[in-house]
Structures are given as C-alpha cells and as structure tokens.
Amino acid sequence: MADFLYKGVVDWFLEQMSQDKLAAGDKMPSLRKLAKELKLSLNTVIHAYEILCEEGWIESRPKSGYFVCHRSNAKPASLVVGEALQALQEDGVKMAWSCLAHRSALVDHDESLLSLSNRHEEQDFPVLGKGNLSAREALSGYLNSLGIKSHASQLWLSRSALSLFSQTVLTLTQTGDTVLVLTPCDPRVPSTLQSLGRKVLTLAVGERGADLDIVIRSLRDEKIAMLVLPGQFAFPSGQLISNLSLRRWLAIIEEVKIPVIEWDMCSHLGYRANAIMTYKSLDHHEHIIYLGGIESKSSDGSQAWCVPGQYQAQLEGAFLAADTALSHKQQEALTSLLQSSGKRSLTKRSRDIWANAERIKGQLEQRLGEAVSFAPSKGGLSLWMYLDQPLAEQDAVNLHAVFRQSVVPGAMMSFEADANHWLAINISMGDASLLIDKLAEYLKVGATAKDVVSEPSKALEQATSAVVEKQQAEPKVEVKKKAEQRDASTEPLYNPMLDLINHDFG
C-alpha cells in the first residue's frame, strides 16, 4: 500500500514505464479515466500528476493532456558563442548544390500537411500578386497571435521562401556587398547569398544569443550591407534569447539603419504554449523584413510569406516579377492550416512533432549512450545532437549519402571549429531505427536497443521518496502550497482542472 494515496499513481506510472507500455512522447490517460481505473479520488490523481510534472517525467500540453517526457541522464550539449567573425570561402555554387541535396532534412516530412482539396479544380491557377485577401487576413491573424503585428495589406504570399529571400537580397544589396549572418542557421541562407555574389560573414550564436560587442564592432568596421537573423527555432541558435537581449538588438538595428531579414520557417513548431520571442515581435519601427513559411516534402507543400516592413515599396515590384504566387487551392489549404481549431492545424502538428522528438531522443540516447548529447530545444524540426567524437570522413560521407533526407551535417550550418561534432536530425521522420543503427555502427557503440534496459523506477522512486519524507515532516496545510513554491525558473503548469474539462467534456 502506498504511503500516500498519490503514490499509487506513481507506482502505476513506474510499472507502465518498466513494461514499455508507456514511453517518451506517449499520451497519459486523462485524469478522470485514471482516477476511475485506480479507484482513487480525482484530487489524488491531480496531485500525482503534479509531482510527475515537477520531476520532469510528464508535461502538460494545452488542450491536449499530459505526455511522457524523455528524461536525459547526459549533460546537455552547449553551443559556444563565437569569438570572431568567419569569412566564408567563395564556394557558393558547390554549397548551394549540397543544400539542395539536403533540402528534405530541413522540411516537414508530412506530405499531407498542405495537401490540396479537390474543390474548385477549374480555379487551380496562380493568383496574381499578393494572394487572396481572405488568405492574407487568416495569416495576419496568425502572425498577430505570435506577437508579430501585421495587416493583410502588408503581406505577400509565395510558393518559395528562398525566392522571397533572393528577391529581397537582389533588391536591397549590390553584388560584392558583405552580409552578416548569425549561425547555426538554415544552410540555404549563406549558400543563396554566395550564389548571388554577396560576401558572407558569419558569427556563431550560443544558447543565449550572440556576443553583441562583436556585432557592434563588425557593423562599425566591416561595411556590412545587410544582416540576416535566424528565427528562434532555426536550429538552436538564439532559441533562449531574452527579452532584454532582443531589445538590445532592436536598438542596434535602429542605429545602423541597414536592411535586416529574419528567416523564421519554424515559428509554428513551438513546444510550449507561451508565445515565442521573435525579433520582429519587438520591431515597432518596421526595420525588419520577416520571412516565414511552412515547408513539406510534397510537390505543392511549400508556402511562404513576407512582412516587408518599411521596404514594402521597394520589394513589391521584385516580388511581383518573381511570379511565385499561390493558387486558390494552395491558399485554401494554408487558410485551413492556420485555424487553431481545425483537424489539421499548426497547433496539432506542433504537438505531434514534440511527441516524436521525445521518442527519437529517447531512442538515440538509449542506443548511443554517452557518445551523444543534445542541445536544449523549445521547438522546430531539428534535434541538434553533439557527438563526443566526430565521424570519420568516409563514414560521414556514407551517412549523409544514405540519410540526407533526415540529417544535415553541422559543418553546413556552423563554421566554428567544433562544427563536425554536430548533426541536425529531422524529428518529423517516421522510423529512426535505421539511422540510429548506422550511427551506432560508425560510433562503435556495441549495445543494441534490446540490450539496454532503462531504469526509470529507481530515479523516480528516489524523487517521490524525497517528496514523501518532506510532506511527512511538514504540516499538512503546507502541502497545498507546494505548487505555489516552485522554483521561479521552471515553467508554470497548466491548471489540471482545465485539462479535465478539455479531456472529458470536449
């Protein structure tokens, strides 16, 4: 018999984990269902779920329920801030071809994400200009929900984010101009710049942003004509940037008055309910050109948008000449996807990607052990994995040749000395077992997934025992206040009663 009634839920959770009936990414039973199954009160189950959340075993997802998390035993991999600018060699065409080969590893593997309906077949042709007003209004509402102020009249829709990016660069800079790019970033960004004849300087960003002193010196001394900033989930760079740091960035941008592009293709894939932080969300003076979009493997599955800001008059003609407008069907699919209440919504896709990321991370760590570690992530399509020892050159070539739809080499996204230690793994893939087996072979990790037995029980029992001892020592009145006394650095839990309403009453 459990010392405390809520421990019966913990014991049940341990048993489910040990028997592989629950794994990272799986959805937990609803509060009411589990209370009925274990014959416990609803408040007891709520308290047990709170304990499991506090210990990092599960987490609450808004309007979806509780999900099992992957608990890593390894120290998180850290990204080091660059100490100097890196000037890229003039190999733009070669790098562009490499990026093209790895394109599938940068996009969502769900081919039905933006699938077109069979309606209005007679209207399946491009719409001249920006796109239909209804589609742009839907997009404007979505961007405003992210904190990016926009109006339908300011938005441009396109089949290709790279086309919008290329037209922006060609319009606002000249051949031979220098562009500063923060890395790690989408490898298509520097390769496109080089292909267009621009000189590229890169600066590595750590977990909490760039060294702004280096940024200021470079903007002052290097005659930089444009700045390109990766979005919050464009690989790990800048994903933990603070509000204060973003405001410092805006102050710098307002002072230098050069074109700035925020390349943000993953805002729809945040793993938390709270609003993301983007540079554009604090840009009250329209200095930043915001490029976003959704990309998938299907032939018509890539749709992009641009908020030109103060450069709208200069860019409209270039965008119109590029002639990459969306068809009526494509705009209908995009509008449907932007509806948060739809069966196929970006919110739902974000939950699915998160669950798959937890599963893949657990499988990788279980099989590869201490040979790998992961950078913290709050969203996006890529799991940023650090290898203790980089792959041998031939092994790296073979891995990228076979799995280029799932893996991007770190050296394509960062230009620091340790870039070969990193891999970006697409977490929207289905079965990752073949990739994991091949990595285990190249890293000379002998154990198979069946040989490795996870032991969540011991760690969780220790954690819950500590909670029990503390509660036995405390007056009962203090137990109720426990949730209010969490460390301020942890993220707040959702009200379980709201989850109950959503799960059990729709």
Short mmCIF file of C-alpha atoms in Angstrom, two decimals:
data_model
loop_
_atom_site.label_atom_id
_atom_site.label_comp_id
_atom_site.label_asym_id
_atom_site.label_seq_id
_atom_site.Cartn_x
_atom_site.Cartn_y
_atom_site.Cartn_z
CA MET A 1 0.00 0.00 0.00
CA ALA A 2 1.41 3.39 -0.95
CA ASP A 3 2.50 5.65 1.93
CA PHE A 4 0.42 8.40 0.37
CA LEU A 5 -2.53 7.74 -1.88
CA TYR A 6 -0.98 9.73 -4.74
CA LYS A 7 1.98 7.34 -4.64
CA GLY A 8 -0.35 4.69 -6.03
CA VAL A 9 -0.40 6.70 -9.26
CA VAL A 10 3.39 6.95 -9.19
CA ASP A 11 3.66 3.18 -8.71
CA TRP A 12 1.30 2.67 -11.63
CA PHE A 13 3.43 5.01 -13.77
CA LEU A 14 6.63 3.12 -12.83
CA GLU A 15 5.06 -0.18 -13.78
CA GLN A 16 3.85 1.16 -17.13
CA MET A 17 7.34 2.52 -17.91
CA SER A 18 9.16 -0.66 -16.86
CA GLN A 19 6.89 -2.79 -19.04
CA ASP A 20 7.28 -0.40 -22.03
CA LYS A 21 3.56 0.30 -22.00
CA LEU A 22 4.44 3.99 -21.74
CA ALA A 23 7.37 5.60 -23.50
CA ALA A 24 8.62 9.12 -24.21
CA GLY A 25 6.12 11.01 -26.34
CA ASP A 26 3.11 8.88 -25.33
CA LYS A 27 -0.06 10.49 -24.06
CA MET A 28 -1.03 9.85 -20.45
CA PRO A 29 -4.58 8.79 -19.55
CA SER A 30 -6.94 11.62 -18.69
CA LEU A 31 -7.30 12.50 -15.02
CA ARG A 32 -10.83 11.17 -14.75
CA LYS A 33 -10.05 7.93 -16.60
CA LEU A 34 -7.06 7.09 -14.41
CA ALA A 35 -8.92 8.00 -11.22
CA LYS A 36 -11.66 5.54 -12.20
CA GLU A 37 -9.16 2.85 -13.20
CA LEU A 38 -7.12 3.07 -9.97
CA LYS A 39 -10.19 3.76 -7.79
CA LEU A 40 -8.69 6.95 -6.42
CA SER A 41 -10.13 10.40 -5.98
CA LEU A 42 -9.71 12.98 -8.72
CA ASN A 43 -7.71 15.28 -6.41
CA THR A 44 -5.28 12.45 -5.63
CA VAL A 45 -4.59 11.86 -9.32
CA ILE A 46 -4.21 15.59 -9.94
CA HIS A 47 -1.62 15.80 -7.15
CA ALA A 48 0.25 12.76 -8.51
CA TYR A 49 0.39 14.30 -11.98
CA GLU A 50 1.74 17.50 -10.44
CA ILE A 51 4.53 15.51 -8.78
CA LEU A 52 5.37 13.75 -12.04
CA CYS A 53 5.45 17.12 -13.82
CA GLU A 54 7.71 18.63 -11.19
CA GLU A 55 10.16 15.76 -11.55
CA GLY A 56 10.18 16.09 -15.34
CA TRP A 57 8.58 12.75 -16.18
CA ILE A 58 5.48 14.17 -17.84
CA GLU A 59 4.34 17.58 -19.02
CA SER A 60 1.01 19.26 -19.58
CA ARG A 61 0.17 20.24 -23.14
CA PRO A 62 -2.56 22.88 -23.57
CA LYS A 63 -5.94 21.48 -24.52
CA SER A 64 -4.31 18.09 -25.22
CA GLY A 65 -3.47 16.43 -21.94
CA TYR A 66 -0.33 15.09 -20.31
CA PHE A 67 2.51 13.48 -22.23
CA VAL A 68 5.53 11.42 -21.17
CA CYS A 69 8.84 13.27 -21.48
CA HIS A 70 12.28 11.89 -22.23
CA ARG A 71 14.48 12.29 -19.16
CA SER A 72 18.11 12.53 -20.23
CA ASN A 73 20.89 11.28 -17.98
CA ALA A 74 23.52 13.10 -20.04
CA LYS A 75 24.62 16.66 -19.54
CA PRO A 76 23.03 18.87 -22.23
CA ALA A 77 25.32 19.85 -25.10
CA SER A 78 26.10 23.54 -25.13
CA LEU A 79 26.59 25.92 -28.01
CA VAL A 80 29.53 28.26 -27.58
CA VAL A 81 29.28 31.89 -28.62
CA GLY A 82 31.64 32.71 -31.49
CA GLU A 83 34.69 34.73 -30.54
CA ALA A 84 35.31 36.12 -34.02
CA LEU A 85 33.72 36.58 -37.43
CA GLN A 86 34.18 33.88 -40.06
CA ALA A 87 34.51 34.84 -43.72
CA LEU A 88 33.13 32.09 -45.97
CA GLN A 89 35.16 30.89 -48.90
CA GLU A 90 33.83 31.54 -52.40
CA ASP A 91 32.16 28.17 -52.98
CA GLY A 92 28.61 29.35 -53.32
CA VAL A 93 27.55 27.08 -56.18
CA LYS A 94 29.05 23.98 -54.57
CA MET A 95 27.40 24.74 -51.26
CA ALA A 96 24.11 25.53 -52.97
CA TRP A 97 24.05 22.06 -54.57
CA SER A 98 24.86 20.47 -51.20
CA CYS A 99 21.98 22.35 -49.58
CA LEU A 100 19.64 21.23 -52.34
CA ALA A 101 20.61 17.62 -51.69
CA HIS A 102 19.77 18.03 -48.00
CA ARG A 103 16.56 20.00 -48.53
CA SER A 104 14.30 17.16 -47.35
CA ALA A 105 16.10 17.13 -44.00
CA LEU A 106 15.06 20.77 -43.48
CA VAL A 107 11.33 20.40 -44.11
CA ASP A 108 8.35 18.61 -42.57
CA HIS A 109 8.08 15.00 -43.76
CA ASP A 110 4.29 15.01 -43.51
CA GLU A 111 3.29 15.16 -47.17
CA SER A 112 -0.38 15.69 -46.31
CA LEU A 113 0.30 18.82 -44.27
CA LEU A 114 -0.61 21.19 -47.09
CA SER A 115 -2.38 18.73 -49.37
CA LEU A 116 -4.85 20.32 -51.75
CA SER A 117 -8.56 19.62 -51.82
CA ASN A 118 -10.38 18.54 -54.98
CA ARG A 119 -12.66 21.55 -54.90
CA HIS A 120 -12.52 24.34 -57.45
CA GLU A 121 -10.38 22.41 -59.93
CA GLU A 122 -11.28 24.96 -62.55
CA GLN A 123 -9.58 27.64 -60.42
CA ASP A 124 -6.29 25.82 -59.88
CA PHE A 125 -4.08 28.56 -61.25
CA PRO A 126 -1.79 31.15 -59.64
CA VAL A 127 -3.37 34.28 -58.22
CA LEU A 128 -1.67 37.40 -59.45
CA GLY A 129 0.18 39.40 -56.81
CA LYS A 130 -0.01 39.03 -53.06
CA GLY A 131 -2.75 36.43 -52.84
CA ASN A 132 -6.41 36.40 -51.89
CA LEU A 133 -7.49 38.83 -49.20
CA SER A 134 -9.13 36.04 -47.16
CA ALA A 135 -5.87 34.05 -47.05
CA ARG A 136 -3.86 37.12 -46.10
CA GLU A 137 -6.36 38.02 -43.37
CA ALA A 138 -6.07 34.50 -41.93
CA LEU A 139 -2.28 34.79 -42.00
CA SER A 140 -2.40 38.23 -40.41
CA GLY A 141 -4.46 36.84 -37.53
CA TYR A 142 -1.98 34.00 -37.07
CA LEU A 143 1.05 36.33 -37.04
CA ASN A 144 -0.65 38.70 -34.61
CA SER A 145 -1.17 35.74 -32.27
CA LEU A 146 2.63 35.30 -32.32
CA GLY A 147 3.10 38.94 -31.37
CA ILE A 148 4.07 39.97 -34.92
CA LYS A 149 1.92 42.94 -35.80
CA SER A 150 0.85 42.82 -39.42
CA HIS A 151 -2.01 43.83 -41.67
CA ALA A 152 -3.35 41.86 -44.61
CA SER A 153 -2.39 44.68 -46.97
CA GLN A 154 1.26 44.32 -45.92
CA LEU A 155 1.60 40.58 -46.51
CA TRP A 156 2.96 38.70 -49.52
CA LEU A 157 2.31 35.01 -50.17
CA SER A 158 4.61 32.86 -52.27
CA ARG A 159 5.40 29.26 -53.16
CA SER A 160 9.03 29.72 -52.15
CA ALA A 161 10.67 31.36 -49.16
CA LEU A 162 14.02 31.24 -50.97
CA SER A 163 12.52 33.18 -53.86
CA LEU A 164 11.33 35.91 -51.49
CA PHE A 165 14.75 35.89 -49.82
CA SER A 166 16.61 36.10 -53.14
CA GLN A 167 14.47 38.94 -54.43
CA THR A 168 14.97 40.85 -51.18
CA VAL A 169 18.76 40.44 -51.33
CA LEU A 170 18.92 41.41 -55.02
CA THR A 171 16.77 44.49 -54.46
CA LEU A 172 18.38 45.86 -51.30
CA THR A 173 22.07 44.99 -51.83
CA GLN A 174 24.64 45.04 -54.63
CA THR A 175 26.99 42.40 -56.00
CA GLY A 176 30.07 42.25 -53.79
CA ASP A 177 28.30 43.63 -50.71
CA THR A 178 29.01 42.00 -47.35
CA VAL A 179 26.19 40.31 -45.43
CA LEU A 180 26.47 39.29 -41.76
CA VAL A 181 24.67 36.01 -40.91
CA LEU A 182 24.20 34.57 -37.44
CA THR A 183 24.84 30.81 -37.26
CA PRO A 184 23.93 28.00 -36.85
CA CYS A 185 21.33 28.74 -39.49
CA ASP A 186 19.49 27.20 -42.39
CA PRO A 187 22.35 26.33 -44.80
CA ARG A 188 20.28 27.58 -47.72
CA VAL A 189 20.72 31.14 -46.44
CA PRO A 190 24.53 31.52 -46.78
CA SER A 191 24.61 29.38 -49.93
CA THR A 192 22.00 31.58 -51.62
CA LEU A 193 23.89 34.73 -50.62
CA GLN A 194 27.11 33.37 -52.11
CA SER A 195 25.33 32.25 -55.28
CA LEU A 196 24.09 35.83 -55.68
CA GLY A 197 27.63 37.18 -55.44
CA ARG A 198 27.47 38.52 -51.90
CA LYS A 199 30.33 38.14 -49.42
CA VAL A 200 29.24 36.31 -46.27
CA LEU A 201 30.50 36.89 -42.74
CA THR A 202 29.17 34.58 -40.02
CA LEU A 203 29.08 34.85 -36.26
CA ALA A 204 28.27 31.85 -34.05
CA VAL A 205 25.46 32.23 -31.53
CA GLY A 206 25.39 30.43 -28.20
CA GLU A 207 22.40 29.22 -26.25
CA ARG A 208 21.54 32.73 -25.09
CA GLY A 209 22.40 34.76 -28.13
CA ALA A 210 25.37 36.41 -29.79
CA ASP A 211 28.22 38.47 -28.40
CA LEU A 212 26.72 41.89 -29.12
CA ASP A 213 30.07 43.62 -28.67
CA ILE A 214 31.39 41.69 -31.68
CA VAL A 215 28.20 42.52 -33.60
CA ILE A 216 28.60 46.24 -32.90
CA ARG A 217 32.29 46.23 -33.89
CA SER A 218 31.58 44.35 -37.11
CA LEU A 219 28.76 46.68 -38.11
CA ARG A 220 31.06 49.61 -37.45
CA ASP A 221 34.22 48.29 -39.17
CA GLU A 222 33.18 45.83 -41.91
CA LYS A 223 30.85 47.92 -44.15
CA ILE A 224 28.07 45.41 -43.75
CA ALA A 225 25.14 45.99 -46.11
CA MET A 226 22.63 43.51 -44.67
CA LEU A 227 22.04 41.46 -41.54
CA VAL A 228 20.33 38.03 -41.52
CA LEU A 229 18.96 36.69 -38.24
CA PRO A 230 17.78 33.09 -37.77
CA GLY A 231 14.38 32.54 -36.20
CA GLN A 232 14.06 31.24 -32.66
CA PHE A 233 13.73 27.61 -33.74
CA ALA A 234 16.06 27.69 -36.74
CA PHE A 235 18.39 25.16 -35.11
CA PRO A 236 19.47 26.05 -31.59
CA SER A 237 20.87 29.49 -32.34
CA GLY A 238 19.16 32.18 -30.30
CA GLN A 239 16.38 29.95 -29.01
CA LEU A 240 16.80 31.18 -25.45
CA ILE A 241 17.31 34.84 -26.27
CA SER A 242 15.91 37.02 -23.51
CA ASN A 243 13.54 39.93 -23.95
CA LEU A 244 16.35 42.26 -22.85
CA SER A 245 18.73 40.86 -25.46
CA LEU A 246 16.12 41.27 -28.18
CA ARG A 247 15.61 44.89 -27.19
CA ARG A 248 19.36 45.49 -27.41
CA TRP A 249 19.25 44.00 -30.90
CA LEU A 250 16.47 46.37 -31.90
CA ALA A 251 18.44 49.33 -30.55
CA ILE A 252 21.44 48.30 -32.68
CA ILE A 253 19.29 47.81 -35.77
CA GLU A 254 17.62 51.19 -35.37
CA GLU A 255 21.04 52.84 -35.10
CA VAL A 256 22.77 51.23 -38.11
CA LYS A 257 19.73 51.50 -40.41
CA ILE A 258 20.64 48.64 -42.77
CA PRO A 259 18.20 46.03 -44.12
CA VAL A 260 17.61 43.15 -41.71
CA ILE A 261 15.98 39.82 -42.62
CA GLU A 262 14.59 37.43 -40.03
CA TRP A 263 14.48 33.94 -41.57
CA ASP A 264 11.88 32.09 -39.49
CA MET A 265 10.47 28.90 -41.01
CA CYS A 266 9.59 27.15 -37.73
CA SER A 267 7.52 29.53 -35.61
CA HIS A 268 4.58 27.16 -35.91
CA LEU A 269 6.53 24.39 -34.16
CA GLY A 270 6.99 25.73 -30.65
CA TYR A 271 6.92 23.04 -27.96
CA ARG A 272 5.38 25.33 -25.36
CA ALA A 273 2.09 27.18 -25.24
CA ASN A 274 3.58 30.55 -24.37
CA ALA A 275 4.24 33.00 -27.18
CA ILE A 276 7.61 32.72 -28.89
CA MET A 277 10.12 35.54 -28.92
CA THR A 278 11.00 36.85 -32.36
CA TYR A 279 12.98 39.88 -33.38
CA LYS A 280 10.00 41.02 -35.44
CA SER A 281 7.64 40.88 -32.47
CA LEU A 282 9.53 43.81 -30.89
CA ASP A 283 10.11 45.70 -34.14
CA HIS A 284 7.80 48.68 -33.66
CA HIS A 285 9.54 50.78 -36.33
CA GLU A 286 9.28 48.23 -39.19
CA HIS A 287 13.06 47.86 -39.64
CA ILE A 288 12.96 44.05 -40.02
CA ILE A 289 11.83 42.11 -43.10
CA TYR A 290 10.15 38.98 -41.76
CA LEU A 291 10.23 35.79 -43.88
CA GLY A 292 8.27 32.79 -42.67
CA GLY A 293 6.56 29.76 -44.09
CA ILE A 294 5.68 26.08 -43.98
CA GLU A 295 7.59 23.51 -45.99
CA SER A 296 6.87 19.84 -46.58
CA LYS A 297 8.07 17.16 -48.99
CA SER A 298 5.02 17.23 -51.25
CA SER A 299 5.31 18.99 -54.59
CA ASP A 300 2.83 21.73 -53.62
CA GLY A 301 3.64 21.62 -49.92
CA SER A 302 5.74 24.74 -49.51
CA GLN A 303 4.13 28.08 -48.80
CA ALA A 304 5.87 31.22 -47.60
CA TRP A 305 5.05 34.75 -46.56
CA CYS A 306 6.82 38.03 -46.12
CA VAL A 307 6.19 41.12 -43.98
CA PRO A 308 8.30 43.72 -45.85
CA GLY A 309 8.03 46.43 -43.22
CA GLN A 310 9.40 49.79 -44.36
CA TYR A 311 10.79 48.21 -47.54
CA GLN A 312 7.40 47.34 -49.00
CA ALA A 313 7.52 49.92 -51.79
CA GLN A 314 10.96 48.70 -52.89
CA LEU A 315 10.13 44.99 -52.76
CA GLU A 316 6.63 44.84 -54.28
CA GLY A 317 7.89 45.05 -57.84
CA ALA A 318 10.55 42.39 -57.23
CA PHE A 319 8.07 40.00 -55.63
CA LEU A 320 5.58 40.55 -58.43
CA ALA A 321 8.25 39.90 -61.08
CA ALA A 322 9.28 36.66 -59.37
CA ASP A 323 5.78 35.30 -60.19
CA THR A 324 5.63 32.71 -57.39
CA ALA A 325 2.03 33.36 -56.39
CA LEU A 326 -0.09 30.65 -54.77
CA SER A 327 -3.06 29.06 -56.46
CA HIS A 328 -6.57 29.21 -54.99
CA LYS A 329 -6.21 25.63 -53.74
CA GLN A 330 -2.91 26.35 -52.04
CA GLN A 331 -4.37 29.37 -50.31
CA GLU A 332 -7.36 27.35 -49.13
CA ALA A 333 -5.01 24.73 -47.69
CA LEU A 334 -2.95 27.39 -45.93
CA THR A 335 -6.04 29.11 -44.51
CA SER A 336 -7.31 25.78 -43.15
CA LEU A 337 -3.95 25.02 -41.56
CA LEU A 338 -3.84 28.39 -39.79
CA GLN A 339 -7.13 27.71 -37.99
CA SER A 340 -6.19 26.58 -34.48
CA SER A 341 -9.44 24.66 -34.05
CA GLY A 342 -9.13 22.66 -37.29
CA LYS A 343 -8.47 18.95 -37.53
CA ARG A 344 -5.26 19.76 -39.39
CA SER A 345 -3.80 22.75 -37.62
CA LEU A 346 -0.33 24.01 -36.90
CA THR A 347 -1.07 23.64 -33.18
CA LYS A 348 -1.82 19.94 -33.59
CA ARG A 349 1.21 19.46 -35.80
CA SER A 350 3.38 21.08 -33.16
CA ARG A 351 2.16 18.56 -30.56
CA ASP A 352 2.83 15.65 -32.93
CA ILE A 353 6.36 16.88 -33.69
CA TRP A 354 7.10 17.32 -29.97
CA ALA A 355 5.96 13.78 -29.17
CA ASN A 356 8.06 12.35 -32.00
CA ALA A 357 11.07 14.39 -30.84
CA GLU A 358 10.81 12.90 -27.36
CA ARG A 359 10.63 9.37 -28.78
CA ILE A 360 13.58 9.84 -31.13
CA LYS A 361 15.67 11.49 -28.42
CA GLY A 362 14.97 8.57 -26.07
CA GLN A 363 15.88 6.02 -28.75
CA LEU A 364 19.11 7.83 -29.61
CA GLU A 365 20.25 8.13 -26.03
CA GLN A 366 19.27 4.57 -25.17
CA ARG A 367 21.27 3.16 -28.07
CA LEU A 368 24.21 5.58 -28.28
CA GLY A 369 24.58 6.36 -24.57
CA GLU A 370 27.36 8.73 -23.59
CA ALA A 371 28.57 9.04 -27.19
CA VAL A 372 25.96 11.73 -27.82
CA SER A 373 24.27 14.64 -26.07
CA PHE A 374 21.62 17.13 -27.15
CA ALA A 375 21.24 20.88 -27.12
CA PRO A 376 18.10 22.06 -25.30
CA SER A 377 15.23 22.69 -27.68
CA LYS A 378 11.95 24.58 -27.45
CA GLY A 379 10.70 23.95 -30.95
CA GLY A 380 11.50 23.44 -34.60
CA LEU A 381 12.09 20.46 -36.86
CA SER A 382 15.63 19.57 -35.86
CA LEU A 383 17.21 17.75 -32.96
CA TRP A 384 20.66 19.28 -32.56
CA MET A 385 22.95 16.37 -31.50
CA TYR A 386 26.58 16.59 -30.36
CA LEU A 387 28.95 13.65 -30.95
CA ASP A 388 31.79 13.17 -28.46
CA GLN A 389 33.96 12.10 -31.39
CA PRO A 390 33.23 13.33 -34.94
CA LEU A 391 32.54 10.71 -37.57
CA ALA A 392 35.43 9.53 -39.70
CA GLU A 393 35.43 11.31 -43.05
CA GLN A 394 34.29 8.29 -45.08
CA ASP A 395 31.64 7.36 -42.51
CA ALA A 396 30.31 10.92 -42.61
CA VAL A 397 30.12 10.81 -46.41
CA ASN A 398 28.29 7.47 -46.31
CA LEU A 399 25.87 8.62 -43.62
CA HIS A 400 24.96 11.80 -45.45
CA ALA A 401 24.59 9.97 -48.75
CA VAL A 402 22.09 7.48 -47.33
CA PHE A 403 20.27 9.71 -44.84
CA ARG A 404 20.43 13.14 -46.46
CA GLN A 405 16.65 13.35 -46.13
CA SER A 406 16.98 13.08 -42.36
CA VAL A 407 20.37 14.51 -41.37
CA VAL A 408 22.19 17.78 -42.03
CA PRO A 409 25.94 17.93 -41.24
CA GLY A 410 26.86 20.51 -38.64
CA ALA A 411 29.55 21.96 -40.92
CA MET A 412 26.83 23.16 -43.30
CA MET A 413 25.12 25.19 -40.57
CA SER A 414 28.01 26.38 -38.44
CA PHE A 415 31.55 27.39 -39.35
CA GLU A 416 33.17 27.02 -35.96
CA ALA A 417 35.98 24.59 -35.12
CA ASP A 418 33.64 22.04 -33.49
CA ALA A 419 31.07 22.00 -36.32
CA ASN A 420 31.96 18.42 -37.32
CA HIS A 421 30.84 17.24 -33.89
CA TRP A 422 27.25 18.31 -34.60
CA LEU A 423 24.38 16.77 -36.54
CA ALA A 424 20.89 18.17 -37.09
CA ILE A 425 18.34 15.33 -37.19
CA ASN A 426 14.90 15.89 -38.68
CA ILE A 427 12.40 14.88 -35.99
CA SER A 428 9.40 14.76 -38.33
CA MET A 429 10.67 11.48 -39.82
CA GLY A 430 8.81 8.29 -39.12
CA ASP A 431 11.02 5.37 -38.11
CA ALA A 432 14.50 6.43 -36.97
CA SER A 433 15.81 2.91 -36.23
CA LEU A 434 17.89 2.55 -39.42
CA LEU A 435 19.59 5.88 -38.84
CA ILE A 436 20.28 5.01 -35.20
CA ASP A 437 21.72 1.61 -36.15
CA LYS A 438 24.05 3.23 -38.67
CA LEU A 439 25.18 5.85 -36.16
CA ALA A 440 25.86 3.11 -33.60
CA GLU A 441 27.96 1.28 -36.18
CA TYR A 442 30.03 4.34 -37.07
CA LEU A 443 30.42 5.42 -33.44
CA LYS A 444 31.35 1.83 -32.48
CA VAL A 445 28.61 1.51 -29.89
CA GLY A 446 28.08 -2.20 -29.40
CA ALA A 447 24.83 -2.48 -27.46
CA THR A 448 21.54 -2.87 -29.29
CA ALA A 449 18.30 -1.31 -28.20
CA LYS A 450 17.16 -4.63 -26.71
CA ASP A 451 20.36 -4.98 -24.67
CA VAL A 452 19.88 -1.61 -22.99
CA VAL A 453 17.36 -1.67 -20.13
CA SER A 454 16.10 1.70 -18.97
CA GLU A 455 15.60 2.10 -15.23
CA PRO A 456 13.18 4.95 -14.60
CA SER A 457 11.92 3.28 -11.43
CA LYS A 458 14.95 3.95 -9.24
CA ALA A 459 15.24 7.62 -10.14
CA LEU A 460 11.54 8.27 -9.77
CA GLU A 461 11.29 6.33 -6.53
CA GLN A 462 14.11 8.43 -5.09
CA ALA A 463 12.38 11.62 -6.20
CA THR A 464 9.00 10.64 -4.83
CA SER A 465 10.51 9.30 -1.60
CA ALA A 466 12.05 12.72 -1.06
CA VAL A 467 8.64 14.29 -1.62
CA VAL A 468 7.02 11.85 0.83
CA GLU A 469 9.63 12.50 3.51
CA LYS A 470 9.23 16.23 3.07
CA GLN A 471 5.47 16.04 3.30
CA GLN A 472 5.66 13.82 6.39
CA ALA A 473 7.89 16.39 8.04
CA GLU A 474 5.68 19.33 7.03
CA PRO A 475 2.31 20.24 8.46
CA LYS A 476 -0.50 19.14 6.15
CA VAL A 477 -1.51 22.70 5.48
CA GLU A 478 1.83 23.23 3.68
CA VAL A 479 1.16 20.51 1.12
CA LYS A 480 -1.47 22.61 -0.55
CA LYS A 481 1.03 25.45 -1.04
CA LYS A 482 3.70 23.26 -2.60
CA ALA A 483 2.79 24.02 -6.21
CA GLU A 484 2.96 27.74 -5.49
CA GLN A 485 6.51 27.48 -4.12
CA ARG A 486 8.20 26.02 -7.20
CA ASP A 487 11.44 27.46 -8.38
CA ALA A 488 10.78 30.59 -10.45
CA SER A 489 12.92 29.27 -13.29
CA THR A 490 10.55 26.37 -14.02
CA GLU A 491 7.69 26.82 -16.41
CA PRO A 492 4.21 27.03 -14.84
CA LEU A 493 1.94 24.02 -15.08
CA TYR A 494 -1.48 24.19 -16.62
CA ASN A 495 -4.43 24.06 -14.32
CA PRO A 496 -5.29 20.33 -14.26
CA MET A 497 -8.98 21.09 -13.88
CA LEU A 498 -8.91 22.85 -17.25
CA ASP A 499 -7.29 19.76 -18.76
CA LEU A 500 -10.00 17.67 -17.15
CA ILE A 501 -12.69 19.75 -18.80
CA ASN A 502 -10.98 19.52 -22.19
CA HIS A 503 -10.35 15.77 -21.99
CA ASP A 504 -13.60 14.59 -20.57
CA PHE A 505 -16.15 17.07 -21.82
CA GLY A 506 -14.66 18.10 -25.19
#
